CSV table of C-alpha atoms (C1' of nucleotides) in Angstrom, one decimal:
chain,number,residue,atom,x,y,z
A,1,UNK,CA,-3.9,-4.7,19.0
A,2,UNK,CA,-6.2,-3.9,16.0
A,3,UNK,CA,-5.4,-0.9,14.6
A,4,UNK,CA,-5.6,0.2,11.3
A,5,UNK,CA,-1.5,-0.3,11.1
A,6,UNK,CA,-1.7,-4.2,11.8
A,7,UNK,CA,-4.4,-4.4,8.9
A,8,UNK,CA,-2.6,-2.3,6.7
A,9,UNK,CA,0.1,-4.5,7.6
A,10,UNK,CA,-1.5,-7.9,6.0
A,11,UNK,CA,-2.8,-5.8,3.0
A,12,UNK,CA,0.9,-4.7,2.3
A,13,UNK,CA,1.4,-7.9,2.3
A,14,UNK,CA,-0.7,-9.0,-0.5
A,15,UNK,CA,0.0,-6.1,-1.8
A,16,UNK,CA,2.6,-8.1,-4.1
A,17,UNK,CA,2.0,-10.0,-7.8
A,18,UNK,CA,4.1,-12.6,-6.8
A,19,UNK,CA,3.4,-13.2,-3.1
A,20,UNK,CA,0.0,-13.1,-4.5
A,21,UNK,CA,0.4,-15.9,-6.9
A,22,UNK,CA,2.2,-18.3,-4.1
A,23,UNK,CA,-0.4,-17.3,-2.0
A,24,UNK,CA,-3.0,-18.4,-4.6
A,25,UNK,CA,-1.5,-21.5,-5.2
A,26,UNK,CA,-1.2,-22.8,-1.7
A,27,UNK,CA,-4.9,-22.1,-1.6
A,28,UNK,CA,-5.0,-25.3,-4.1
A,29,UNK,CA,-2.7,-27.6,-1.5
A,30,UNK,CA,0.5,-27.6,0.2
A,31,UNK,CA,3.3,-27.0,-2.3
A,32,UNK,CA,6.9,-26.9,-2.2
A,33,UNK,CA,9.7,-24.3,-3.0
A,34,UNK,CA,10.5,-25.9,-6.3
A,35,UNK,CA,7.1,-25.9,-7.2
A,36,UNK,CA,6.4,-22.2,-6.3
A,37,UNK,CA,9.5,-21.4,-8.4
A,38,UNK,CA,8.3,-23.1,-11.2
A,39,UNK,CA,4.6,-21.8,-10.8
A,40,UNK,CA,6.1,-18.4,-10.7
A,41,UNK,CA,8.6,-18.2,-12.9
A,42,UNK,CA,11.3,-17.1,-10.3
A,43,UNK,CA,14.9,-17.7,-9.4
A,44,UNK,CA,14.5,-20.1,-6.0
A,45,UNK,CA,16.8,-17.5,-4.1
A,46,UNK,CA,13.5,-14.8,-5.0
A,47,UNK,CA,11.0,-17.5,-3.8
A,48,UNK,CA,12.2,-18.3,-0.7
A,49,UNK,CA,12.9,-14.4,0.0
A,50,UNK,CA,8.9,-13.8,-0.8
A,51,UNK,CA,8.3,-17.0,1.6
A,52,UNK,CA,10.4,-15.6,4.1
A,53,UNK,CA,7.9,-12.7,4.4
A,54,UNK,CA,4.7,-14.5,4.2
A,55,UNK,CA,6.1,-16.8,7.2
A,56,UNK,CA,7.3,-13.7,9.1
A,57,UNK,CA,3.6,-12.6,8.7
A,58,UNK,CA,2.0,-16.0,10.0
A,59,UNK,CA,0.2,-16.1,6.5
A,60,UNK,CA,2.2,-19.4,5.7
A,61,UNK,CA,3.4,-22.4,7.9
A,62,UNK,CA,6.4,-24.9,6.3
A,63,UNK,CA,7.2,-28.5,6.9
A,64,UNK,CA,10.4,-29.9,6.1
A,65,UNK,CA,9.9,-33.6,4.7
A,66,UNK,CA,13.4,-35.0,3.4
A,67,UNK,CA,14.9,-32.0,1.2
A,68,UNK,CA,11.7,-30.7,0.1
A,69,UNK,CA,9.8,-27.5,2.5
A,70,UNK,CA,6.3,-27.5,1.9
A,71,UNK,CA,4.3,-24.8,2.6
A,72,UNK,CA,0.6,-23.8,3.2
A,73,UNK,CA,-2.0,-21.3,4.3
A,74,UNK,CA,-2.4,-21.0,7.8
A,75,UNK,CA,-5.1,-18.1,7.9
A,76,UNK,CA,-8.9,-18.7,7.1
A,77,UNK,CA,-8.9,-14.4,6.6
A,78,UNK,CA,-6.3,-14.5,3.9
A,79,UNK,CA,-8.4,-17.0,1.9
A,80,UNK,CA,-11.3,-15.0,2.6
A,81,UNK,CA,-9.8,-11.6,1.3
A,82,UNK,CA,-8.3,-13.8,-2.0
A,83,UNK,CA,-11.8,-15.5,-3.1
A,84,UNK,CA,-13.2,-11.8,-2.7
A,85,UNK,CA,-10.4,-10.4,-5.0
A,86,UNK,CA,-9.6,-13.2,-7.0
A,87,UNK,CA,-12.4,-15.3,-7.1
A,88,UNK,CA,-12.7,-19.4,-6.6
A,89,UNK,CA,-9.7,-21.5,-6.2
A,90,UNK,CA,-9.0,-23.4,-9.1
A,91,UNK,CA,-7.5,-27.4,-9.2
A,92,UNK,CA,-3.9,-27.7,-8.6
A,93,UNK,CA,-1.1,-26.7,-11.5
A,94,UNK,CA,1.4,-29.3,-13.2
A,95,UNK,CA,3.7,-26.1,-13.9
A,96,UNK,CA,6.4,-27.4,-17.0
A,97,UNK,CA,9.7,-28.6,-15.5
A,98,UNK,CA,8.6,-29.0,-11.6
A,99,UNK,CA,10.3,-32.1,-10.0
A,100,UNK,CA,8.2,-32.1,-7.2
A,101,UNK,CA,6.5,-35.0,-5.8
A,102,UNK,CA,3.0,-34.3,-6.2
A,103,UNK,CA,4.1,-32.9,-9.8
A,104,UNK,CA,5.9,-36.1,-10.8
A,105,UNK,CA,3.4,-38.8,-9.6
A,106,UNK,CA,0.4,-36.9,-10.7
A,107,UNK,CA,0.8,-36.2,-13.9
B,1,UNK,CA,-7.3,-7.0,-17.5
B,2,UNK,CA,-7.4,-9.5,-14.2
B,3,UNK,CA,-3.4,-10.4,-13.3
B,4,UNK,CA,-2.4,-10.4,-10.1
B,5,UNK,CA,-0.6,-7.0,-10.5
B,6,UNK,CA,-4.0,-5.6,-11.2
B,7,UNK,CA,-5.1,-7.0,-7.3
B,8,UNK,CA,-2.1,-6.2,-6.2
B,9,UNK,CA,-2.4,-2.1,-7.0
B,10,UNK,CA,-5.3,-2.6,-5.1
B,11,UNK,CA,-4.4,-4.2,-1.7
B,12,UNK,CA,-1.4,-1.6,-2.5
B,13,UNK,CA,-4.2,1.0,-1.8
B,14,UNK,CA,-5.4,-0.5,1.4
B,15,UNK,CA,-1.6,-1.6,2.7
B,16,UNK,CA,-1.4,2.3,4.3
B,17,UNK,CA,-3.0,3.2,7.8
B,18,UNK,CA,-4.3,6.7,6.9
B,19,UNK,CA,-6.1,5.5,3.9
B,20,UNK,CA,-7.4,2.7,5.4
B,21,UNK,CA,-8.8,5.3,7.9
B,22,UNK,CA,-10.5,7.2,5.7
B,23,UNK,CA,-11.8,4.6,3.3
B,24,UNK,CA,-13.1,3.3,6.9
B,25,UNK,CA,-15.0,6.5,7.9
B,26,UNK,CA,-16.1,7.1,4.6
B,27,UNK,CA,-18.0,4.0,4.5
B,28,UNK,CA,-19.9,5.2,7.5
B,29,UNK,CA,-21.2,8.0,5.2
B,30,UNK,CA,-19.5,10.5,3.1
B,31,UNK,CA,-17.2,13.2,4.0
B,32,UNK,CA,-15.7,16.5,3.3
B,33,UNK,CA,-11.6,17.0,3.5
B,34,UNK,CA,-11.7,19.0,6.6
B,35,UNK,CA,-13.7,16.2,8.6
B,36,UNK,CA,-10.9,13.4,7.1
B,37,UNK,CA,-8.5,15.9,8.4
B,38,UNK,CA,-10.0,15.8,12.1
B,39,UNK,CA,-10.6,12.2,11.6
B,40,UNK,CA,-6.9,11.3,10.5
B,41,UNK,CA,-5.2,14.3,12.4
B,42,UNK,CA,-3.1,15.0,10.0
B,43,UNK,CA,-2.5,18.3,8.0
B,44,UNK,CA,-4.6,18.7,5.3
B,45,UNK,CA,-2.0,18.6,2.5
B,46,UNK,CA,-1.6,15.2,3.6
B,47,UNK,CA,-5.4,14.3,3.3
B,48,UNK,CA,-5.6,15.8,0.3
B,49,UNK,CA,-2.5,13.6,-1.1
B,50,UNK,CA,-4.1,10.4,0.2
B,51,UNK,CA,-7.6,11.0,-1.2
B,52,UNK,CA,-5.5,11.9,-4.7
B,53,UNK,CA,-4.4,8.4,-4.3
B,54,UNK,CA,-7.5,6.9,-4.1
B,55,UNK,CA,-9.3,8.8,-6.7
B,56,UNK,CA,-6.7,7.5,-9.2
B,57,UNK,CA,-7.4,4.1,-8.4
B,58,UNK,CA,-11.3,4.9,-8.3
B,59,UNK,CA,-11.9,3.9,-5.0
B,60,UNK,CA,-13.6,7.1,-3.8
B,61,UNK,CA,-15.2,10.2,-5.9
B,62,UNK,CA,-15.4,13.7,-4.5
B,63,UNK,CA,-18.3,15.7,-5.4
B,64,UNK,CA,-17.9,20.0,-4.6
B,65,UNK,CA,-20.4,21.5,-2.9
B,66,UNK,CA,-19.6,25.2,-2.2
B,67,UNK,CA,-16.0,25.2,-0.5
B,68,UNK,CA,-16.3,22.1,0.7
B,69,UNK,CA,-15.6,18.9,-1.1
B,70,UNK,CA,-17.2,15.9,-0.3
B,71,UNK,CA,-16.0,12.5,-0.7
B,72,UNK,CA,-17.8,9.0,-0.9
B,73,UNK,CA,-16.7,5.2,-1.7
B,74,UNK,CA,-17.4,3.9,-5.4
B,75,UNK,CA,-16.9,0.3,-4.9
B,76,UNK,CA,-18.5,-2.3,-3.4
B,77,UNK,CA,-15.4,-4.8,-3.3
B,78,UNK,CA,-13.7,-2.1,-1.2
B,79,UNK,CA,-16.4,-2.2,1.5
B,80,UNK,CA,-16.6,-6.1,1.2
B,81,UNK,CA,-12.9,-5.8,2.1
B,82,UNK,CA,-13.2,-3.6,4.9
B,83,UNK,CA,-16.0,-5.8,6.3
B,84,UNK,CA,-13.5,-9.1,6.2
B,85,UNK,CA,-10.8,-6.9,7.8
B,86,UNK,CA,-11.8,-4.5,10.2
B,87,UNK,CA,-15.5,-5.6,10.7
B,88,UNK,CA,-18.8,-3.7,11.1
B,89,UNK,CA,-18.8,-0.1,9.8
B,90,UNK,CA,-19.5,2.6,12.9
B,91,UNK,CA,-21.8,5.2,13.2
B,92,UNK,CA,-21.0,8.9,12.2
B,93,UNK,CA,-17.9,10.2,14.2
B,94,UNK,CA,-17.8,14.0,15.1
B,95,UNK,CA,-14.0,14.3,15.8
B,96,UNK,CA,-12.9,17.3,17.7
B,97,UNK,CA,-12.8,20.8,16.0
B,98,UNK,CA,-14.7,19.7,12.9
B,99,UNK,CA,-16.7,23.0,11.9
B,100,UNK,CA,-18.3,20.8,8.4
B,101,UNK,CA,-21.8,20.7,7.9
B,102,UNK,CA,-22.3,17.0,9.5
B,103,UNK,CA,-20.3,17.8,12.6
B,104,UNK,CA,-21.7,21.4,13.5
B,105,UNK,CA,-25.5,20.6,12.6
B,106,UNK,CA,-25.6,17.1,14.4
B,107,UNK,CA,-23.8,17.8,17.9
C,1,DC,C1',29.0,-34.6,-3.5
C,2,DG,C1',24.5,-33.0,-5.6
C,3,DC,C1',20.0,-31.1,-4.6
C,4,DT,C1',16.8,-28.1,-2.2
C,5,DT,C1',16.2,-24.3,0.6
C,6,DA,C1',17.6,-20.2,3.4
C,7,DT,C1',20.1,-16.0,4.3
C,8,DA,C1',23.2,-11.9,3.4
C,9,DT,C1',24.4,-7.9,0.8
C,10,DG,C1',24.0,-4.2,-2.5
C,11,DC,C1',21.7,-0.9,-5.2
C,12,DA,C1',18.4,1.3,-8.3
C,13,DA,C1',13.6,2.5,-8.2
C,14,DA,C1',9.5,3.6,-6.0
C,15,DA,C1',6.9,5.2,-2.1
C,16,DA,C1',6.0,8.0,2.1
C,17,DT,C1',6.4,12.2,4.3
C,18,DT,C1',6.9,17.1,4.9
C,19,DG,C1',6.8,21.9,3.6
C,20,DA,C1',5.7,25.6,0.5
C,21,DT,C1',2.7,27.3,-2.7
C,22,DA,C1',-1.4,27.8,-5.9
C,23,DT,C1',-6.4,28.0,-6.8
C,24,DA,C1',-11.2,28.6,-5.9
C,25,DT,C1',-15.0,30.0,-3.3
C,26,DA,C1',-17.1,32.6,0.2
C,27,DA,C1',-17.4,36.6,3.4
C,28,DT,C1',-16.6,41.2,4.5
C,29,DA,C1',-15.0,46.0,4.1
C,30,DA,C1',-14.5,50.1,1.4
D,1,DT,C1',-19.5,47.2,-7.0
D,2,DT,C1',-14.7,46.3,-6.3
D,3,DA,C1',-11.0,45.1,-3.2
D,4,DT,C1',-9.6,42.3,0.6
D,5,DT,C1',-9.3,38.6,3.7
D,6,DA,C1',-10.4,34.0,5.3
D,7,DT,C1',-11.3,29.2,4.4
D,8,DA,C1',-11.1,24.8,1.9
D,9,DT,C1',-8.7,22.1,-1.1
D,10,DA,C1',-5.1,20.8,-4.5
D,11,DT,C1',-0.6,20.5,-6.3
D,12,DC,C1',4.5,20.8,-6.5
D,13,DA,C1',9.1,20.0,-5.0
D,14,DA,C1',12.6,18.1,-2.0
D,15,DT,C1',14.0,14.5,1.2
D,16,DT,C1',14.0,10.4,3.6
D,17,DT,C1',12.5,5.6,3.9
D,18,DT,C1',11.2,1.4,2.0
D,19,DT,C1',10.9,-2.1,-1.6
D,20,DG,C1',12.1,-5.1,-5.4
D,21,DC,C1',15.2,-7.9,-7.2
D,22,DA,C1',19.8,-9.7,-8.3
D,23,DT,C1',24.0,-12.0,-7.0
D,24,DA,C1',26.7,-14.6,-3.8
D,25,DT,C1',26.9,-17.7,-0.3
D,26,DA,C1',25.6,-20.9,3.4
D,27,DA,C1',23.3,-24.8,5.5
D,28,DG,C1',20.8,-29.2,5.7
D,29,DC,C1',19.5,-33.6,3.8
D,30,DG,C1',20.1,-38.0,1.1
DNA sequence: CGCTTATATGCAAAAATTGATATATAATAA
DNA sequence: TTATTATATATCAATTTTTGCATATAAGCG
């Protein structure tokens, strides 16, 4: 169906700071939970509750590799609506205190 | 300011069916409350809430014109949004027991 | 076990919805 | 002209529903 409810639907979903800011991440690369959390600033119990949502919504697939889940953008549309709202993707973040892999080997 | 709250407020706007409706048919041209009302189906009161809503958040601007009041889109980010969304913009629409100036002159 | 991630629960705050009422303009009767 | 009625729109108040976020806990992997 393509109602106006199912695309009010995926704006409430970016209708969120936070889900925002994931979401503008992974449109760098794949990240993690820990990395999200440190990007954001957010207990790891609020992250993976904001994940939760923006899996429910097909915005975001995860892979589990070892302990680590790493998300990413599954939706050419979603990246579509960010770079009209919030402009270019920038390079990928080395947030302060993230263990993650890409984190630790990069920097 | 340019945070992500400040996108946020405004996929807020857009995450609601009946706006979205009426941002939609005012982007085919504008509109007084009484057409958004046979548009929407819903009691005026209730248009007149939603269009509150998104003069606050500048999205639309109303312009009175005798009794009626007509209402237009300001922004061109809104319409870019509605393009990546919901597609094309139709032609005029003359809903059902519309009596504005559009809808008696043109049928 | 320790680390990373996911889920469950609770509650205050905010938003959606409905109903009643107010205001302003136009049309019409006296 | 004034008084009255109808129409269009806006605002207010009350209620229900949804969200945001914290805390606690569980589950899976090395």
């Amino acid at each position: 169906m393509n109602t106006y409810k199912t695309k009010a639907d995926l704006f409430h979903i970016l209708s969120h700071p936070v889900r925002l800011q994931i979401l503008d991440e992974l449109r760098k690369r794949q990240a993690c939970v820990c990395h999200l959390q440190a990007v954001t600033k957010r207990p790891q119990a609020y992250v993976s509750q904001q994940l939760k949502i923006l899996r429910d919504a097909d915005l975001v697939i995860d892979e589990k590799d070892g302990q680590n889940v790493f998300y990413r953008l599954t939706c050419d549309l979603t990246r579509e609506l960010l770079k009209e709202t919030i402009g270019q993707a920038g390079g990928p973040s080395h947030p302060e205190g993230c263990t993650c892999p890409f984190c630790s080997q990069e920097k």
